[in-house]
Amino acid sequence: MLALEKRPEHSQALVYLSPLIALILTLAAGVVLFFVLGVSPARALYAFFVYPLTSAYGWAELGVKATPLVLIGVALSLGFRAGVWNIGAEGQLTLGAICGGAVALWLYEVDSVLVLPLMMLCGMLGGMSWAAIPALLKTRFNANEILTSLMLTYIATLLLSLLVHGPLRDPDGFNFPESRIFGDSATLPILWAGTRLHLGAALAALAVAGTWLLMSRTLIGFQIRVVGQAPAAGRHAGFSVNRMVWFSLLFGGGMAGLAGLLEVAGPIGQLLPTISPGYGFTAIIVAFVGRLHPVGALLAGLLIALSYLGGESAQITLNLPLAVTGVFQGMLLFFLLACDVLIGYRIRYRSLARMRHD
Amino acid sequence: MTATQNIRKSALLEIEGMCKSFPGVLANDRISLSLRSGEIHALLGENGAGKSTLVKMIYGILKPDAGRMLWKGKAAGIDRPVDARQLGIAMVFQHFSLFESMSVFENILLGLERDADPVALRKDIVDISVRYGLPLDPDRHVYTLSVGERQRIEIIRCLLQKPDLLVMDEPTSVLTPQEVDRLFETLRRLCGEGVGILYISHKLDEIKALCEHATILRNGKVVASVDVAEETTQSLASKMMGKEFRTAEQSSGQEKGPVRLGIHGLDHPARDQFGISLRNVELEVHGGEIVGIAGVAGNGQGELLRVLNGEETGIPAEAIMLDGTACAHLGPNPRRALGLASVPEERLGHAAIPSLSLVENALLTTCQRLGLLKFGFINRGKCSAFSEQVVSDFNVKCSHVNAEAGSLSGGNLQKFVVGREISQSPAVMIVSQPTWGVDAGAAQTVRSALRGLANQGAAILVLSQDLDELMEISDRIAAICAGALSPALPVAETSVEQIGLMMAGLDPRQDTEAA
């Protein structure tokens, strides 16, 4: 039978190269995929990965798509380091959009520079409150945060749908399920005239730097690494596992909430029944491809953002289904996990038993 | 006698010029040794001397950089443990790999390389256990077994392969004296049948009692290959360490200080079915004294340590007094602020984290007490300086303070962990298994450091399964059995036999009266 056998020594370099290997394997699998779909692989890969970056506007769009991915990916990588598996960033993002968006609609008539900061604050608080539920259930009842955070995502999406069909619907909108378009003071300033690149991109860059500082230089970052790697040593050092659960989930929820608010206050400009193409889930891939490191998450966020743009461009130029984007992202994660396993282990045929002592 | 000599004519295993280097360290430098059938051959050396590296190469876990191995006179390429086992080399590891919730029989069945007939296997297990004096009930669950019994499972597993060479890595570090005697009988019987045994140990008296030849390693090189009968324990020790063997400073014999650690009526229910409940523990430790707690593994030592250092709370505050302050309700860091330091038994994953650097490991228990933080930020310069200090004060061999803790040998990491706590000048220090798996040189360093700390007025509590060690360093000694602690008796007025009775949960004073 097949069995995995731990390698006696494994290369540190490969641990960092594995995302690259996974990318190459994804591209190779993509060639096969396009071939089967009856499209020229060369044209498809060009449409996917090169064409979007042939214009300045494309580069700006890359930043727009990468903003929520990086913000959430960075926050999730911190939580994953602590061994806290927050899978529900999509729901926290939705709550951020709802809470921040509600402020924008409530202050619709108000023209003040304070509206945006207040929206951001409420967006973060919304995401944090949604993440607080799994944190409470985990620390109080030892409920698995993977399940609770994931299930809350569906509740959040339905809540958004309910609100834009009801209380938050545009009174002059002919009953379309949409809110009013936010006023100028509730819309993010554009960083690069003529594109959609908004203030959020700068905030995402700031989040990368801040999280890196937090993880490498502060006691809380140290505690996260210790508790994630060796819980017993963490207890001996007096670090509270529950506090890390709370911190990781609130941090992830806050960033996801901010990302959601940035979406509705930026590229979208209003509340809609669907505000994210699954950024909260894709950010999990970003975190792992980025090796759970803030700078890695930035690079991975840009890569995955490109796959979103590529999916759209392939849809337009080659009539490929949009689902190809999801397939690409899924394959990337799959190959990455496979590479990670094979770096630490090798496959053996024969019986299970003899691996016991190795 | 002639029969045995016939078996011994040719070498079973010969090693020539084996080299292995790791980043920054030459772990094995041209090592040669030769072992015959029916011989118990000791591999002796301090921690970090390269013993583990050598046996890992023999067993195919590590690949040598240079050198060759001859098995029964023929060149042998051992690339993987399975190759070693096919040749007839079996190894009993220091750490067992057993499933606690399964029975002895199931564990052995799972570990087999071939498919076996369960009925025949059960018979083989019983045969072997009778023949080699390894009593074991195949249907007992592993979690109900003592460490010694668990080791028997591993030995039976090896013997089922009918090996020609048995490698034993520090097999006695967790056994009681009676279990050690029984193990030795088994080993002698095996060698009488022509099995070669490579025996790795730090305990010199064991090597004197058991082995014929010894290969002594120091800093990755063979420094001597000797006939054990012609050596004394002292001469073996000095060859191994390359310096004169120093015994720990004895207590200065001054008056006892005030009570610094008081434990009164401490009850603590077990956390789970495998845990031990602590029952009505009473103990006072004075400044300037070392109190030892003897006991067979798994009688509540781990629980006692965790209750005392604050990892487990939830008992009335007054049950534990630190310098007169009730502290049983406080967590680890408030207790550290009151002057408590502790060293848990498990080095990797509890006392230290193998994947973090020494500097970061130093930070684990020192950040608050030594003021290494400023507004939540870590003062890295100060932390590095502290680590450098510990490394030089306690003679820790490492390539750099930024090296991963896991790259150090057990003894060196233990010196670092103990040094990290002692360097904070605690008022009360609790140490579990201070020299477990540590060579004689590092053990001396640790013991002298503990005595030095006591002489400065600290109260020290040592939990250990090594009775000789406790007799050597303690002023008073108590024993723990099934979560109950015996009264502490002055070492000068007790004997090993008395402590043995206490470890079994009997009161030696009543026993002497009855006799």
XYZ file of N, CA, C and O in Angstrom, chain A residues 5 8-9 12 213-214 216-220 222-223 225-227 229-239 346 348 350-358, chain B residues 20 59 61-62 80-82 85 93 97 110-113 154 157 309 311 332-333 336 342 344 349-350 353 355-356 360 363-365 367 373 376-378 380:
304
model
N 6.259 8.605 4.430
C 7.361 8.345 5.345
C 8.068 9.668 5.586
O 8.387 10.384 4.643
N 14.212 12.122 6.800
C 15.100 12.382 7.948
C 15.530 13.851 8.016
O 15.574 14.442 9.080
N 15.880 14.425 6.870
C 16.261 15.836 6.882
C 15.532 16.476 5.722
O 15.393 15.865 4.678
N 15.468 23.553 3.948
C 14.787 24.797 4.314
C 14.476 25.622 3.071
O 13.438 26.267 2.968
N 5.900 44.069 11.768
C 6.482 44.626 12.997
C 5.911 43.900 14.222
O 6.642 43.519 15.138
N 4.611 43.702 14.193
C 3.935 43.050 15.311
C 4.471 41.634 15.533
O 4.781 41.230 16.647
N 7.355 40.267 14.452
C 8.786 40.036 14.663
C 9.342 40.794 15.862
O 10.375 40.433 16.383
N 8.673 41.837 16.291
C 9.296 42.690 17.296
C 8.556 42.775 18.621
O 9.090 43.279 19.588
N 7.322 42.320 18.684
C 6.570 42.566 19.911
C 6.305 41.276 20.674
O 6.401 40.176 20.129
N 5.958 41.453 21.932
C 5.666 40.301 22.782
C 4.459 39.540 22.246
O 4.445 38.318 22.235
N 3.454 40.278 21.756
C 2.241 39.585 21.315
C 2.547 38.693 20.110
O 2.072 37.565 20.031
N 5.425 37.306 19.471
C 6.185 36.191 20.030
C 5.236 35.169 20.662
O 5.366 33.959 20.454
N 4.264 35.677 21.403
C 3.306 34.782 22.053
C 2.541 33.977 21.011
O 2.290 32.783 21.196
N 3.544 33.036 18.057
C 4.385 31.967 17.505
C 4.559 30.844 18.513
O 4.515 29.662 18.172
N 4.766 31.208 19.776
C 4.994 30.187 20.803
C 3.756 29.326 20.999
O 3.821 28.096 20.978
N 2.611 29.975 21.158
C 1.382 29.234 21.426
C 1.031 28.337 20.244
O 0.568 27.214 20.403
N 3.186 26.966 18.083
C 4.142 25.877 17.865
C 4.209 24.906 19.019
O 4.414 23.713 18.820
N 4.110 25.398 20.226
C 4.285 24.533 21.391
C 3.383 25.037 22.512
O 3.821 25.801 23.369
N 2.120 24.610 22.500
C 1.173 25.112 23.499
C 1.652 24.875 24.936
O 1.452 25.742 25.790
N 2.315 23.741 25.170
C 2.759 23.453 26.539
C 3.816 24.459 26.978
O 3.799 24.948 28.109
N 4.732 24.786 26.064
C 5.750 25.770 26.389
C 5.103 27.135 26.607
O 5.540 27.914 27.457
N 4.050 27.416 25.851
C 3.320 28.661 26.037
C 2.702 28.734 27.426
O 2.769 29.770 28.096
N 2.131 27.628 27.873
C 1.535 27.610 29.218
C 2.615 27.802 30.271
O 2.433 28.524 31.250
N 3.768 27.149 30.071
C 4.855 27.291 31.026
C 5.315 28.739 31.092
O 5.625 29.264 32.155
N 5.342 29.401 29.937
C 5.772 30.795 29.910
C 4.685 31.722 30.451
O 4.932 32.905 30.648
N 3.485 31.180 30.672
C 2.414 32.005 31.199
C 1.632 32.739 30.124
O 0.970 33.726 30.399
N 1.745 32.275 28.881
C 0.986 32.895 27.800
C -0.386 32.217 27.743
O -0.479 30.997 27.760
N 8.139 11.462 2.158
C 8.225 10.838 0.846
C 7.218 9.690 0.785
O 6.825 9.143 1.814
N 6.039 5.949 -0.022
C 6.611 4.614 -0.079
C 5.519 3.628 -0.417
O 4.393 3.767 0.032
N 4.578 -0.520 -0.120
C 4.769 -1.560 0.898
C 4.001 -1.223 2.160
O 3.205 -0.300 2.166
N 4.290 -1.978 3.207
C 3.374 -1.921 4.342
C 3.617 -0.702 5.208
O 4.685 -0.111 5.220
N 2.590 -0.343 5.952
C 2.621 0.816 6.837
C 3.630 0.660 7.957
O 4.256 1.614 8.396
N 3.760 -0.582 8.398
C 4.395 -0.813 9.689
C 5.836 -0.361 9.749
O 6.288 0.182 10.742
N 6.553 -0.529 8.635
C 7.975 -0.315 8.760
C 8.365 1.163 8.852
O 9.507 1.503 9.110
N 7.391 2.066 8.668
C 7.712 3.483 8.822
C 7.746 3.870 10.299
O 8.133 4.954 10.644
N 7.284 2.973 11.107
C 7.066 3.317 12.498
C 8.276 3.975 13.152
O 8.153 4.955 13.861
N 9.438 3.444 12.904
C 10.600 3.911 13.657
C 11.389 4.990 12.943
O 12.370 5.456 13.455
N 10.968 5.366 11.743
C 11.822 6.257 10.969
C 11.601 7.721 11.315
O 10.579 8.090 11.797
N 30.539 12.763 10.017
C 29.248 13.410 9.751
C 29.323 14.834 10.285
O 29.703 15.051 11.432
N 21.999 2.893 12.095
C 20.636 2.427 11.896
C 20.013 2.980 10.616
O 18.855 2.727 10.318
N 19.329 6.126 9.779
C 18.491 7.322 9.853
C 19.241 8.515 9.277
O 18.660 9.381 8.644
N 20.545 8.567 9.504
C 21.382 9.628 8.930
C 22.354 8.989 7.936
O 22.721 7.827 8.065
N 18.623 3.163 4.817
C 17.357 3.415 5.496
C 17.246 2.453 6.660
O 17.867 1.381 6.653
N 16.449 2.786 7.668
C 16.294 1.863 8.798
C 15.866 0.474 8.354
O 16.270 -0.508 8.954
N 15.081 0.405 7.271
C 14.620 -0.926 6.857
C 15.801 -1.787 6.406
O 15.830 -2.997 6.636
N 17.342 -3.166 9.523
C 16.553 -4.246 10.122
C 16.683 -5.525 9.307
O 16.713 -6.613 9.849
N 14.736 2.750 21.095
C 14.974 4.190 21.205
C 14.727 4.661 22.628
O 14.037 4.030 23.419
N 7.615 4.711 20.769
C 6.497 5.089 19.902
C 5.399 4.061 20.064
O 5.405 3.031 19.408
N 0.786 -3.846 15.036
C 0.852 -2.669 14.159
C 2.273 -2.381 13.704
O 2.492 -1.856 12.625
N 3.243 -2.728 14.564
C 4.617 -2.393 14.259
C 5.320 -3.386 13.358
O 6.468 -3.189 12.987
N 4.639 -4.469 13.004
C 5.310 -5.491 12.211
C 5.432 -5.074 10.759
O 4.565 -4.387 10.213
N 6.526 -5.518 10.129
C 6.720 -5.165 8.735
C 6.004 -6.116 7.796
O 5.703 -5.798 6.666
N 8.928 -2.472 23.545
C 9.871 -2.106 22.481
C 10.940 -3.180 22.321
O 11.349 -3.506 21.216
N 9.419 -6.175 20.606
C 9.298 -5.826 19.200
C 10.602 -6.092 18.449
O 10.614 -6.642 17.360
N 4.046 25.645 39.582
C 4.542 26.781 38.797
C 3.420 27.625 38.197
O 3.681 28.603 37.517
N 0.928 26.681 36.077
C 0.297 26.294 34.819
C -1.108 25.783 35.066
O -1.967 25.860 34.202
N 1.416 31.661 35.958
C 2.871 31.518 35.976
C 3.628 32.836 36.136
O 4.584 32.909 36.907
N 3.211 33.880 35.424
C 4.015 35.105 35.477
C 3.906 35.878 36.791
O 4.926 36.340 37.296
N 6.248 34.135 38.927
C 7.646 34.482 38.618
C 7.997 35.797 39.270
O 9.094 35.973 39.792
N 10.887 27.620 37.417
C 10.674 26.175 37.306
C 11.254 25.651 36.005
O 11.318 26.357 35.009
N 10.540 22.356 33.716
C 9.779 21.119 33.522
C 10.660 19.999 32.989
O 11.753 20.235 32.477
N 9.511 21.360 23.767
C 8.074 21.567 23.694
C 7.451 22.035 24.989
O 6.316 22.470 25.001
N 8.173 21.943 26.100
C 7.627 22.438 27.365
C 8.587 23.463 27.981
O 8.238 24.614 28.174
N 11.484 25.485 23.062
C 10.850 25.196 21.770
C 11.953 24.968 20.746
O 12.752 25.862 20.484
N 12.231 24.784 17.559
C 12.348 25.545 16.311
C 12.642 27.017 16.540
O 12.822 27.759 15.581
N 12.705 27.460 17.779
C 13.054 28.853 18.039
C 14.521 28.950 18.453
O 15.118 27.984 18.908
N 15.268 33.496 21.660
C 13.818 33.487 21.835
C 13.405 32.544 22.959
O 12.450 32.806 23.681
N 13.769 34.285 26.132
C 12.685 35.244 26.314
C 11.453 34.597 26.956
O 10.702 35.261 27.674
N 11.273 33.306 26.686
C 10.071 32.608 27.147
C 9.748 32.857 28.608
O 8.614 33.143 28.956
N 10.746 32.717 29.467
C 10.443 32.824 30.896
C 11.026 34.076 31.529
O 10.882 34.282 32.718
N 10.935 37.421 30.027
C 10.599 38.742 29.487
C 10.063 39.685 30.544
O 10.403 40.859 30.559
N 11.047 44.091 28.023
C 10.009 44.665 27.164
C 9.952 46.175 27.358
O 10.211 46.689 28.425
N 5.583 46.840 25.075
C 5.186 45.656 24.319
C 6.199 45.226 23.275
O 6.065 44.175 22.674
N 7.218 46.057 23.028
C 8.254 45.673 22.069
C 9.373 44.950 22.794
O 9.691 45.255 23.934
N 9.975 43.979 22.101
C 11.026 43.180 22.719
C 12.359 43.896 22.572
O 12.737 44.302 21.470
N 15.662 43.456 21.928
C 16.416 42.308 21.423
C 17.872 42.319 21.857
O 18.455 41.271 22.119
